[in-house]
Amino acid sequence: MEKLHYKFETKNPIKKPIHIGVVASGDLEVIFRPTDSDETVVNIVTGSDGFKEVWQNVLDRFFARYPIQADIEINDFGSTPGVVNLRLTQAMEALQDEK
Amino acid sequence: MKNSFVELHARERAEALLDGKVRELVGPLDNMISPHLEPQGIVPESDDGVVLMRGTINGKNALVISIEGKFQGGGIGEVSGAKIVAALEKALEDNKAGKTIYPVIVLDTGGVRLQEANYGLLSISEIHNAVIALKNYVPVIGLVPGRVGSFGGMSITASILSYLIATKKARIALNGPEVIEQEAGVREFDSSDKDLIWNTLGTKQRLATGLVDEVVEDTVDDIKKSVSEAIDEKKDAHRTEHADFYLSLLDKLDLTKKLDIKEYRKLYPEVKTQKHVIADATESDKPGTKSRGRLWFEKLTGIKNAKSSVPTVLHAEKDGKEYVAIVPDADNKFPRVRDGEVGLEEGFAVASIVNKVVAEDADKDVKRPIIMVVDVPSQAYGYQEELIGIHVSLGSSAAAYAKARQAGHPVIAFIPGDAVSGGFLAHGLQSNRLIALDDTSITIQAMSKASAARITQRTIAELEEATKHVPAMAYDIDNYEKLGALYKLVKGIGSYDASDENVSKIKDIIDEAIKSTVGKPADLHFRYETPIAVESGRKATNAVRKAVFEQWDV
């Protein structure tokens, strides 16, 4: 198990908290919470050690496309980058549904 | 499969059962996360694998408790367990107040979460207590969708629920095939033989022999319809109330050969229920198989070489108290209980004894205390035990003890020996006071180290390392005390030190414990309300309970 922390300069605050996914084999859950801070913090607990750079790349790409401002928690049980991206995008869809 | 219920996750399953507008209690955003997983290097989940949802089913007020089988095998730990218990207790409170609410439990669970071991056992016994109480008001419907099924302590829960619905993709058993193979050898149960597993533990077999009530197609519509009908018709199988039937069935078994599934199916409907009364133990010339449980039972009751019609189950009334012990029997006809394990006969026999005590005292103002002498190294691991349904046997004694306590009998467990796993759930954990000797020979746990290592895919060394960080993982009574569940840990008396002086001390402590129950609620709250529990041992439990209570009504 490894704990990872990232920060991103973002600009679009979210209004509602969102939860997506399940901590199952090859899967993960992501939680977005509104924040008062002017940056986005991502805290990850992952069962697969040694993928710090891969996470960085996936998150860079995600925030380039969706520069949301939020507190983000991720509990990951060995998902591939594709699954991570899918869950993050699903969370975005859920956010948009609420609006 | 199109519209499959099994393929859904726990939250989606709860939503699928409820009519439309739903409200989740203590959900993923509430930060109720197991404090015991991260210290062991395990990724936690924000809802701890249990979803509590309120809404209506076919217009009727309902609570759905849905266990996520994909998170840690649907195992019950401290937080997930406390969520279930708190929700059931609120449902009980509402029903008592005339606000009818129907609980439905979606079981997709391996039972105790071995990474939180003793918390799982405590929680599951607390679930049993709440279910038994609720059944006085409403049916508590169980649904086993699969693929995990319902195993371990949660199979005991399945047995005590009012009505059990399952799909063909589910299995129900006390011990998983891997555990039986680990404990009893590959010749007892070959865990790589998938046909054997499905024919023994699969729901088709379970339906034919009364262990589930209905097998449904795996579609959301079919499952919702069955659940809704069970609620509307208040279905109740009274599964754990057939001790006489099962004891009659066990009389008929030919134990010289391995019971064949076909033969068993033929035998099952032919069984004629005969009344089985297990008389008080009497003195004999021949000592029984030596054990800590037998020693203390004999000393506390004054019966020398105690003998009973069921050699492994001793009970007797002494000084107005009913003592019950499960003991080893080196020559027992069931090989898997020879070391004192709780098997098929033991659970049903204990149920029969306890139910009789309750019936006899029904009209009395002061109910007889029931004292369990606990020395159970585990439940019986065996093929025919699983085929017949050992989880129902253990459910029968657990239900009987819970009913006795709820009827006002002080139920006290005295632990001079081992208190392990399903054996402890069946005989010990339904007590409202636990007294234990402070002796290093006592093992108190959810599973043997070898099996726990195999199931959690860790080495025994890793397992032992984990026990240093999480007291609930440890196997000794001193770490158990840290959970706060004990009424008293008796120092200075060893497991085998049953001198007259020590026996008299223990009797005094038992009397104190009985006195401490007078005028107090007949539930299991004591365990998380002790100073140790509040301070540290059940901190998460108490926080979860508070959160569920606050969110119950909007």
XYZ file of C-alpha atoms in Angstrom:
653
model
C 0.000 0.000 0.000
C 1.263 3.470 -0.839
C -0.095 6.939 -0.081
C 0.357 9.586 -2.768
C -0.359 13.321 -2.672
C -0.673 15.749 -5.590
C -1.575 19.407 -5.995
C -2.946 21.135 -9.079
C -3.556 24.751 -10.018
C -7.218 24.789 -11.069
C -10.008 27.289 -11.460
C -13.522 25.766 -11.567
C -14.877 25.119 -8.059
C -17.357 22.259 -7.792
C -20.551 22.754 -5.814
C -21.506 19.249 -4.704
C -19.619 16.246 -3.368
C -19.535 13.180 -5.617
C -18.684 9.528 -5.018
C -18.062 6.983 -7.774
C -16.766 3.424 -7.834
C -15.907 0.510 -5.568
C -12.628 -0.601 -4.014
C -12.668 -3.976 -5.753
C -9.905 -5.885 -7.476
C -8.753 -3.749 -10.425
C -11.129 -0.980 -9.438
C -11.190 2.175 -7.346
C -13.432 4.764 -5.764
C -13.062 8.486 -6.248
C -14.533 11.176 -4.017
C -14.723 14.826 -5.056
C -15.523 17.390 -2.365
C -15.994 21.143 -2.742
C -13.095 23.159 -1.362
C -12.457 26.750 -0.208
C -8.836 26.513 -1.238
C -7.700 27.856 -4.628
C -5.943 24.649 -5.536
C -6.944 21.051 -5.976
C -5.495 18.439 -3.624
C -5.539 14.775 -4.570
C -4.871 12.166 -1.866
C -4.501 8.616 -3.072
C -4.295 5.336 -1.188
C -3.294 2.617 -3.606
C -2.667 -1.087 -3.222
C -0.130 -1.061 -6.045
C 3.182 0.483 -5.051
C 5.589 2.276 -7.415
C 3.224 3.993 -9.852
C 3.759 7.595 -8.738
C 4.660 8.863 -12.210
C 1.835 7.010 -13.914
C -0.648 8.620 -11.507
C 0.950 12.016 -12.195
C 0.455 11.547 -15.937
C -3.151 10.388 -15.637
C -4.029 13.278 -13.302
C -2.153 15.856 -15.463
C -4.186 14.817 -18.437
C -7.460 14.825 -16.466
C -6.969 18.302 -14.985
C -5.829 19.696 -18.330
C -9.223 18.715 -19.663
C -11.314 19.396 -16.518
C -9.616 22.056 -14.327
C -12.019 21.528 -11.423
C -11.236 22.854 -7.980
C -11.923 20.174 -5.372
C -10.581 18.009 -2.573
C -10.132 14.616 -4.133
C -9.683 11.283 -2.394
C -8.967 8.083 -4.243
C -8.910 4.559 -2.818
C -7.426 2.264 -5.422
C -7.169 -1.505 -5.526
C -4.847 -1.960 -8.492
C -6.739 -0.232 -11.304
C -5.153 0.353 -14.671
C -4.750 3.979 -15.851
C -7.686 3.411 -18.190
C -9.999 2.470 -15.325
C -8.764 5.431 -13.273
C -9.553 7.773 -16.130
C -12.972 6.169 -16.588
C -13.937 6.671 -12.917
C -12.720 10.280 -12.924
C -14.726 10.979 -16.049
C -17.790 9.295 -14.531
C -17.450 11.599 -11.548
C -17.460 14.552 -13.966
C -20.618 13.211 -15.588
C -22.246 12.873 -12.182
C -21.264 16.472 -11.398
C -22.794 17.698 -14.617
C -26.007 15.739 -14.013
C -26.474 17.647 -10.794
C -26.409 21.028 -12.527
C -26.945 -10.984 -18.420
C -29.458 -8.303 -19.232
C -30.896 -6.600 -16.154
C -28.801 -8.831 -13.878
C -28.969 -8.097 -10.163
C -25.861 -10.091 -9.340
C -23.690 -7.953 -11.607
C -24.618 -4.783 -9.692
C -22.591 -3.289 -6.866
C -23.980 -3.008 -3.355
C -25.238 0.564 -3.756
C -26.907 -0.200 -7.076
C -28.493 -3.301 -5.594
C -30.025 -1.292 -2.755
C -31.335 1.248 -5.264
C -32.719 -1.521 -7.451
C -34.715 -3.020 -4.565
C -36.197 0.294 -3.465
C -38.984 2.064 -5.342
C -37.361 5.262 -6.525
C -36.635 7.935 -4.029
C -33.932 6.649 -1.722
C -31.810 8.023 1.079
C -28.441 6.608 2.017
C -27.345 6.699 5.654
C -23.691 7.150 6.603
C -22.534 6.969 3.013
C -19.123 7.375 1.392
C -19.044 11.113 2.079
C -19.390 10.675 5.845
C -15.809 9.588 6.446
C -16.674 6.457 8.404
C -13.664 4.446 7.321
C -12.216 1.389 9.020
C -9.299 2.496 11.190
C -7.853 -1.036 11.116
C -7.031 -1.602 7.444
C -4.480 1.084 6.605
C -2.181 0.087 9.513
C -2.051 -3.338 7.857
C -1.268 -1.945 4.428
C -4.774 -2.564 3.058
C -6.669 0.031 1.025
C -9.884 0.991 2.835
C -13.238 1.941 1.282
C -15.144 5.061 2.196
C -18.337 3.166 3.078
C -16.456 0.198 4.576
C -18.329 -2.117 2.230
C -21.813 -1.679 3.676
C -24.586 0.432 2.185
C -27.553 1.487 4.345
C -30.479 2.804 2.370
C -33.979 3.877 3.329
C -36.927 4.121 1.019
C -39.966 2.051 0.134
C -40.415 -1.380 -1.402
C -43.702 -1.611 -3.239
C -44.904 1.323 -1.173
C -43.857 -0.108 2.185
C -41.303 1.626 4.399
C -38.039 -0.308 4.149
C -34.392 -0.383 5.168
C -32.014 -2.118 2.781
C -28.642 -3.191 4.142
C -26.440 -4.168 1.223
C -22.999 -5.720 1.679
C -20.408 -5.110 -1.056
C -18.966 -8.520 -1.906
C -16.243 -7.041 -4.053
C -14.658 -5.050 -1.215
C -12.576 -7.379 0.980
C -14.846 -10.316 0.172
C -17.813 -8.655 1.835
C -16.168 -9.211 5.193
C -17.665 -7.649 8.303
C -15.310 -5.445 10.301
C -15.860 -2.970 13.101
C -17.269 -0.085 11.040
C -19.291 -2.125 8.550
C -20.609 -4.259 11.406
C -21.556 -1.263 13.519
C -23.396 0.281 10.550
C -25.543 -2.833 10.198
C -26.204 -3.160 13.932
C -27.072 0.516 14.407
C -29.467 0.510 11.447
C -31.193 -2.671 12.630
C -31.532 -1.233 16.123
C -33.108 1.957 14.780
C -35.481 -0.171 12.714
C -36.336 -2.068 15.894
C -37.002 1.166 17.754
C -39.299 2.379 14.964
C -41.214 -0.893 14.808
C -41.628 -0.864 18.589
C -43.075 2.637 18.287
C -45.557 1.450 15.667
C -43.695 2.956 12.714
C -43.417 -0.205 10.664
C -40.220 -0.543 8.684
C -39.131 -3.715 6.895
C -35.442 -4.608 6.957
C -33.908 -6.418 3.988
C -30.315 -7.641 4.134
C -28.408 -8.316 0.923
C -25.795 -10.882 1.918
C -22.746 -10.995 -0.316
C -20.232 -11.790 2.327
C -17.444 -14.071 3.449
C -18.392 -13.435 7.092
C -15.911 -12.030 9.571
C -13.361 -9.734 7.925
C -10.272 -11.617 9.007
C -8.181 -8.435 9.041
C -10.403 -7.210 11.881
C -11.092 -10.663 13.258
C -12.522 -10.241 16.749
C -14.406 -7.091 15.759
C -16.151 -9.165 13.104
C -17.246 -11.769 15.632
C -18.490 -9.147 18.074
C -20.371 -7.298 15.335
C -21.961 -10.412 13.906
C -23.226 -11.517 17.312
C -24.682 -8.023 17.727
C -26.373 -8.378 14.324
C -27.873 -11.687 15.483
C -29.201 -10.040 18.623
C -30.866 -7.247 16.656
C -32.379 -9.622 14.073
C -33.895 -11.855 16.764
C -35.441 -8.811 18.453
C -36.767 -7.424 15.158
C -38.424 -10.678 14.187
C -40.964 -10.078 16.971
C -42.314 -7.217 14.854
C -41.527 -7.730 11.173
C -39.990 -10.399 8.972
C -36.310 -9.727 8.320
C -35.776 -10.751 4.712
C -32.426 -12.075 3.480
C -31.234 -12.045 -0.100
C -28.132 -13.921 -1.230
C -27.475 -12.824 -4.801
C -23.947 -14.266 -5.262
C -21.181 -14.455 -6.374
C -19.537 -14.397 -2.991
C -22.519 -16.013 -1.308
C -22.981 -16.024 2.427
C -20.272 -17.629 4.516
C -18.861 -17.759 8.002
C -20.662 -15.902 10.744
C -22.921 -14.318 8.145
C -24.207 -17.770 7.141
C -25.365 -18.024 10.749
C -27.080 -14.673 10.188
C -28.647 -16.091 7.022
C -30.034 -19.004 9.029
C -31.767 -16.814 11.598
C -33.380 -14.429 9.089
C -37.097 -14.882 8.520
C -36.971 -15.778 4.860
C -34.051 -16.399 2.559
C -34.064 -15.730 -1.167
C -31.087 -16.692 -3.362
C -30.062 -16.949 -6.992
C -28.351 -19.935 -8.585
C -25.124 -17.960 -8.487
C -24.946 -18.049 -4.693
C -23.593 -20.483 -2.155
C -24.306 -20.674 1.545
C -22.091 -22.415 4.068
C -20.422 -21.865 7.394
C -16.934 -22.819 6.294
C -15.599 -22.084 2.862
C -14.130 -25.040 0.968
C -10.586 -23.684 1.373
C -10.969 -23.481 5.126
C -12.329 -27.022 5.406
C -9.453 -28.309 3.295
C -6.954 -26.390 5.409
C -8.397 -27.594 8.706
C -9.527 -31.138 7.904
C -7.523 -32.176 4.855
C -8.170 -32.543 1.166
C -9.888 -35.903 1.625
C -12.530 -34.230 3.785
C -13.162 -31.522 1.200
C -11.310 -30.895 -2.050
C -11.520 -27.139 -2.563
C -10.462 -27.471 -6.205
C -13.506 -29.648 -7.024
C -15.973 -27.074 -8.299
C -18.783 -29.583 -8.940
C -18.515 -30.872 -5.405
C -18.655 -27.313 -4.066
C -21.730 -26.314 -6.072
C -23.567 -29.569 -5.434
C -22.936 -29.264 -1.711
C -23.187 -25.545 -1.019
C -25.051 -24.233 -4.058
C -28.572 -22.931 -3.674
C -30.225 -25.744 -5.652
C -29.118 -28.194 -2.993
C -29.953 -25.670 -0.281
C -33.507 -25.253 -1.587
C -34.091 -29.018 -1.648
C -33.149 -29.352 2.013
C -34.743 -26.280 3.534
C -31.666 -24.082 3.871
C -32.988 -21.429 1.514
C -36.645 -20.719 0.897
C -36.726 -19.567 -2.682
C -34.368 -19.594 -5.661
C -34.986 -16.765 -8.099
C -33.797 -15.834 -11.578
C -31.057 -13.257 -11.618
C -33.017 -10.261 -12.855
C -33.763 -7.081 -10.954
C -37.487 -7.525 -11.573
C -37.696 -11.123 -10.364
C -35.681 -10.399 -7.273
C -37.613 -7.287 -6.345
C -40.879 -9.168 -6.815
C -39.769 -11.988 -4.513
C -38.554 -9.595 -1.827
C -41.744 -7.586 -2.057
C -43.929 -10.697 -1.768
C -41.954 -11.946 1.211
C -42.625 -8.631 2.935
C -46.322 -8.486 1.972
C -46.964 -12.059 3.081
C -44.735 -11.767 6.169
C -42.960 -14.969 5.215
C -41.054 -16.743 7.955
C -39.349 -20.130 7.702
C -38.545 -20.355 11.446
C -35.394 -22.122 10.280
C -33.575 -22.134 13.601
C -36.547 -23.492 15.521
C -36.340 -27.072 14.287
C -33.863 -28.551 16.738
C -35.988 -31.671 17.228
C -36.220 -32.258 13.496
C -32.466 -32.008 13.006
C -31.652 -34.092 16.075
C -34.017 -36.748 14.673
C -32.271 -36.455 11.312
C -28.855 -36.882 12.912
C -30.109 -40.056 14.652
C -30.799 -41.506 11.216
C -27.398 -40.795 9.690
C -25.126 -43.694 8.889
C -21.836 -42.238 9.986
C -19.722 -45.163 8.875
C -19.640 -43.819 5.348
C -19.525 -40.473 3.649
C -23.011 -39.098 3.173
C -23.893 -38.887 -0.493
C -25.793 -35.847 -1.707
C -28.481 -37.904 -3.452
C -28.948 -40.132 -0.445
C -29.252 -37.111 1.786
C -31.928 -35.610 -0.391
C -33.851 -38.871 -0.130
C -33.397 -39.076 3.614
C -34.358 -35.461 4.340
C -38.106 -35.642 3.552
C -38.427 -39.017 5.286
C -37.315 -37.760 8.686
C -40.020 -37.912 11.332
C -39.525 -35.311 14.022
C -39.205 -36.819 17.458
C -38.992 -34.874 20.679
C -35.450 -34.783 22.050
C -35.056 -33.852 25.681
C -31.469 -33.561 26.871
C -31.616 -34.329 30.572
C -29.371 -32.743 33.202
C -25.874 -34.215 33.305
C -25.385 -36.894 35.949
C -22.421 -38.279 37.831
C -20.607 -41.291 36.428
C -17.632 -43.546 37.178
C -15.740 -42.787 34.019
C -14.078 -39.424 33.479
C -14.949 -37.756 30.199
C -12.374 -36.381 27.772
C -10.252 -33.888 29.666
C -10.744 -30.217 28.875
C -10.837 -26.842 30.566
C -14.533 -26.556 29.826
C -15.372 -29.921 31.348
C -13.223 -29.252 34.416
C -14.964 -25.961 35.210
C -18.431 -27.291 34.397
C -17.923 -30.162 36.821
C -16.513 -27.887 39.526
C -19.197 -25.228 39.154
C -22.049 -27.765 39.225
C -20.445 -30.231 41.627
C -21.111 -33.133 39.233
C -18.228 -35.613 39.115
C -17.418 -37.137 35.685
C -20.490 -35.475 34.229
C -22.329 -37.549 31.651
C -25.121 -36.634 29.266
C -27.238 -38.233 26.541
C -25.374 -35.973 24.092
C -21.779 -36.660 25.180
C -20.495 -33.251 24.021
C -23.212 -31.146 25.643
C -23.419 -30.890 29.403
C -25.980 -28.896 31.303
C -27.317 -28.832 34.819
C -29.081 -26.559 37.234
C -27.146 -25.631 40.351
C -28.085 -22.999 42.967
C -30.839 -21.682 40.689
C -28.492 -21.203 37.721
C -28.444 -23.183 34.510
C -24.914 -24.121 33.438
C -24.236 -25.197 29.836
C -20.936 -26.462 28.428
C -19.806 -27.880 25.099
C -17.008 -30.365 25.700
C -14.737 -32.663 23.688
C -15.495 -36.361 23.368
C -12.601 -38.435 22.083
C -14.879 -41.208 20.791
C -17.681 -39.111 19.374
C -19.578 -40.544 16.413
C -18.945 -37.228 14.617
C -15.167 -37.179 14.146
C -15.029 -33.425 13.614
C -16.195 -32.535 17.140
C -13.837 -34.779 19.082
C -11.698 -31.850 20.250
C -14.610 -29.817 21.558
C -15.678 -28.112 18.334
C -19.299 -27.043 17.945
C -20.871 -29.281 15.326
C -24.318 -30.226 14.077
C -25.510 -32.003 17.189
C -24.053 -29.481 19.640
C -25.842 -26.384 18.325
C -29.233 -28.091 18.121
C -28.827 -29.740 21.529
C -27.907 -26.435 23.171
C -30.882 -24.776 21.460
C -33.173 -27.460 22.803
C -31.820 -27.020 26.352
C -32.007 -23.224 26.338
C -35.462 -23.135 24.758
C -36.714 -25.487 27.469
C -35.332 -23.249 30.226
C -37.042 -20.240 28.648
C -40.348 -22.102 28.314
C -40.204 -23.301 31.933
C -39.576 -19.779 33.216
C -42.037 -18.056 30.892
C -44.442 -17.163 33.691
C -41.854 -16.415 36.356
C -40.986 -12.892 37.387
C -37.334 -13.681 37.929
C -35.742 -15.687 35.146
C -33.036 -18.267 35.752
C -29.530 -17.098 34.880
C -27.876 -19.119 32.131
C -24.127 -19.584 32.473
C -22.176 -20.731 29.438
C -18.876 -22.365 30.197
C -16.926 -21.516 27.050
C -14.133 -23.713 25.772
C -14.761 -24.070 22.051
C -11.693 -24.376 19.808
C -13.873 -23.677 16.741
C -16.837 -25.055 14.853
C -16.617 -28.478 13.205
C -14.942 -28.432 9.811
C -16.456 -31.194 7.713
C -18.145 -32.111 4.476
C -21.324 -33.555 5.885
C -21.552 -30.756 8.417
C -21.744 -28.323 5.513
C -24.038 -30.529 3.442
C -26.622 -30.737 6.226
C -26.162 -27.123 7.283
C -24.015 -26.644 10.367
C -24.722 -22.899 10.104
C -28.352 -23.620 11.037
C -27.205 -25.597 14.055
C -25.024 -22.722 15.248
C -27.799 -20.274 14.370
C -30.202 -22.307 16.504
C -28.131 -22.031 19.665
C -27.254 -18.369 19.024
C -30.955 -17.601 18.512
C -31.913 -19.532 21.628
C -29.420 -17.657 23.804
C -30.480 -14.309 22.329
C -34.147 -15.072 22.961
C -33.387 -16.171 26.512
C -31.540 -12.944 27.212
C -34.244 -10.843 25.595
C -36.837 -12.670 27.710
C -34.981 -11.503 30.818
C -32.604 -14.352 31.613
C -29.189 -13.041 32.609
C -26.889 -14.810 30.132
C -23.291 -14.935 31.287
C -20.303 -16.421 29.480
C -17.426 -17.710 31.550
C -14.348 -18.342 29.393
C -11.754 -20.662 30.950
C -10.746 -22.094 27.551
C -10.764 -21.269 23.872
C -13.388 -19.051 22.277
C -12.992 -19.304 18.554
C -14.989 -18.486 15.472
C -18.464 -19.922 14.810
C -18.127 -21.935 17.984
C -17.954 -18.700 19.968
C -20.866 -17.174 18.019
C -22.954 -20.254 18.859
C -21.868 -20.540 22.474
C -20.614 -17.429 24.231
C -21.154 -14.285 22.215
C -24.881 -13.934 22.908
C -24.119 -13.326 26.581
C -24.537 -9.860 28.012
C -21.511 -10.321 30.259
C -18.240 -11.987 29.293
C -15.911 -13.183 32.041
C -12.518 -14.630 31.079
C -9.534 -16.073 32.879
C -6.265 -14.273 32.246
C -4.417 -17.326 30.961
C -2.029 -17.404 28.007
C -3.417 -20.777 26.896
C -6.725 -19.164 25.906
C -7.185 -18.552 22.205
C -9.887 -16.073 21.280
C -10.182 -15.499 17.539
C -12.109 -15.810 14.311
C -10.012 -18.486 12.646
C -6.857 -20.552 13.135
C -3.643 -18.835 12.075
C -3.025 -21.278 9.231
C -6.473 -20.753 7.731
C -6.489 -17.008 8.286
C -3.124 -16.767 6.515
C -4.389 -18.831 3.597
C -7.629 -16.900 3.178
C -6.053 -13.439 3.475
C -3.111 -14.527 1.303
C -0.506 -13.599 3.867
C 2.234 -15.542 5.563
C 1.855 -16.434 9.222
C 4.733 -14.018 9.902
C 2.827 -11.200 8.190
C -0.272 -12.136 10.154
C 1.642 -11.957 13.418
C 3.122 -8.607 12.416
C -0.417 -7.300 11.846
C -1.490 -8.361 15.332
C 1.058 -5.907 16.750
C -0.826 -2.988 15.211
C -4.399 -4.220 15.533
C -5.403 -5.867 18.847
C -8.481 -7.422 17.210
C -6.105 -9.543 15.098
C -4.374 -11.070 18.109
C -5.121 -14.508 19.515
C -4.683 -13.902 23.248
C -7.035 -12.782 25.977
C -4.948 -9.747 26.984
C -5.318 -8.193 23.546
C -8.984 -9.144 23.579
C -9.423 -7.139 26.757
C -8.321 -4.046 24.801
C -11.525 -4.247 22.736
C -13.521 -3.483 25.876
C -15.982 -6.341 25.518
C -15.091 -8.113 28.752
C -17.051 -7.599 31.942
C -14.089 -8.973 33.837
C -10.667 -10.431 33.121
C -9.854 -12.583 36.131
C -6.180 -12.386 37.024
C -4.296 -15.031 38.946
C -6.455 -18.043 38.087
C -5.143 -20.363 35.367
C -7.321 -22.348 33.003
C -6.756 -25.569 34.907
C -6.565 -24.049 38.418
C -10.053 -25.029 39.488
C -9.305 -25.322 43.192
C -12.235 -24.982 45.603
C -11.065 -21.507 46.500
C -10.831 -20.431 42.845
C -14.185 -21.978 41.987
C -15.775 -20.049 44.817
C -14.127 -16.838 43.525
C -15.485 -17.450 40.039
C -18.940 -18.152 41.453
C -18.829 -14.792 43.229
C -17.821 -13.030 40.011
C -20.611 -14.759 38.105
C -23.083 -13.648 40.809
C -21.809 -10.080 40.533
C -22.184 -10.236 36.781
C -25.744 -11.503 37.132
C -26.530 -8.695 39.568
C -25.079 -6.157 37.156
C -27.700 -7.131 34.542
C -30.669 -6.451 36.829
C -32.719 -3.530 35.612
C -30.434 -3.075 32.605
C -31.427 -3.462 28.955
C -31.278 -7.091 27.817
C -29.147 -6.288 24.766
C -25.422 -6.417 24.036
C -24.687 -2.692 24.544
C -22.556 -3.355 27.591
C -19.679 -4.357 25.306
C -19.177 -1.008 23.701
C -20.102 1.026 26.737
C -17.317 -0.127 29.091
C -14.636 2.495 29.844
C -12.094 0.617 27.671
C -14.558 0.354 24.782
C -15.444 4.045 24.905
C -11.846 5.162 25.344
C -10.277 3.014 22.649
C -11.624 -0.485 21.971
C -14.888 0.401 20.240
C -14.314 4.041 19.395
C -15.235 3.555 15.758
C -18.308 1.525 16.714
C -19.599 4.312 18.910
C -18.882 6.969 16.284
C -20.717 4.964 13.612
C -23.692 4.403 15.890
C -23.942 8.118 16.586
C -23.813 8.940 12.886
C -26.492 6.387 11.979
C -28.756 7.597 14.789
C -28.363 11.230 13.712
C -29.173 10.468 10.106
C -31.966 7.956 10.686
C -34.775 10.538 10.555
C -34.406 13.627 8.439
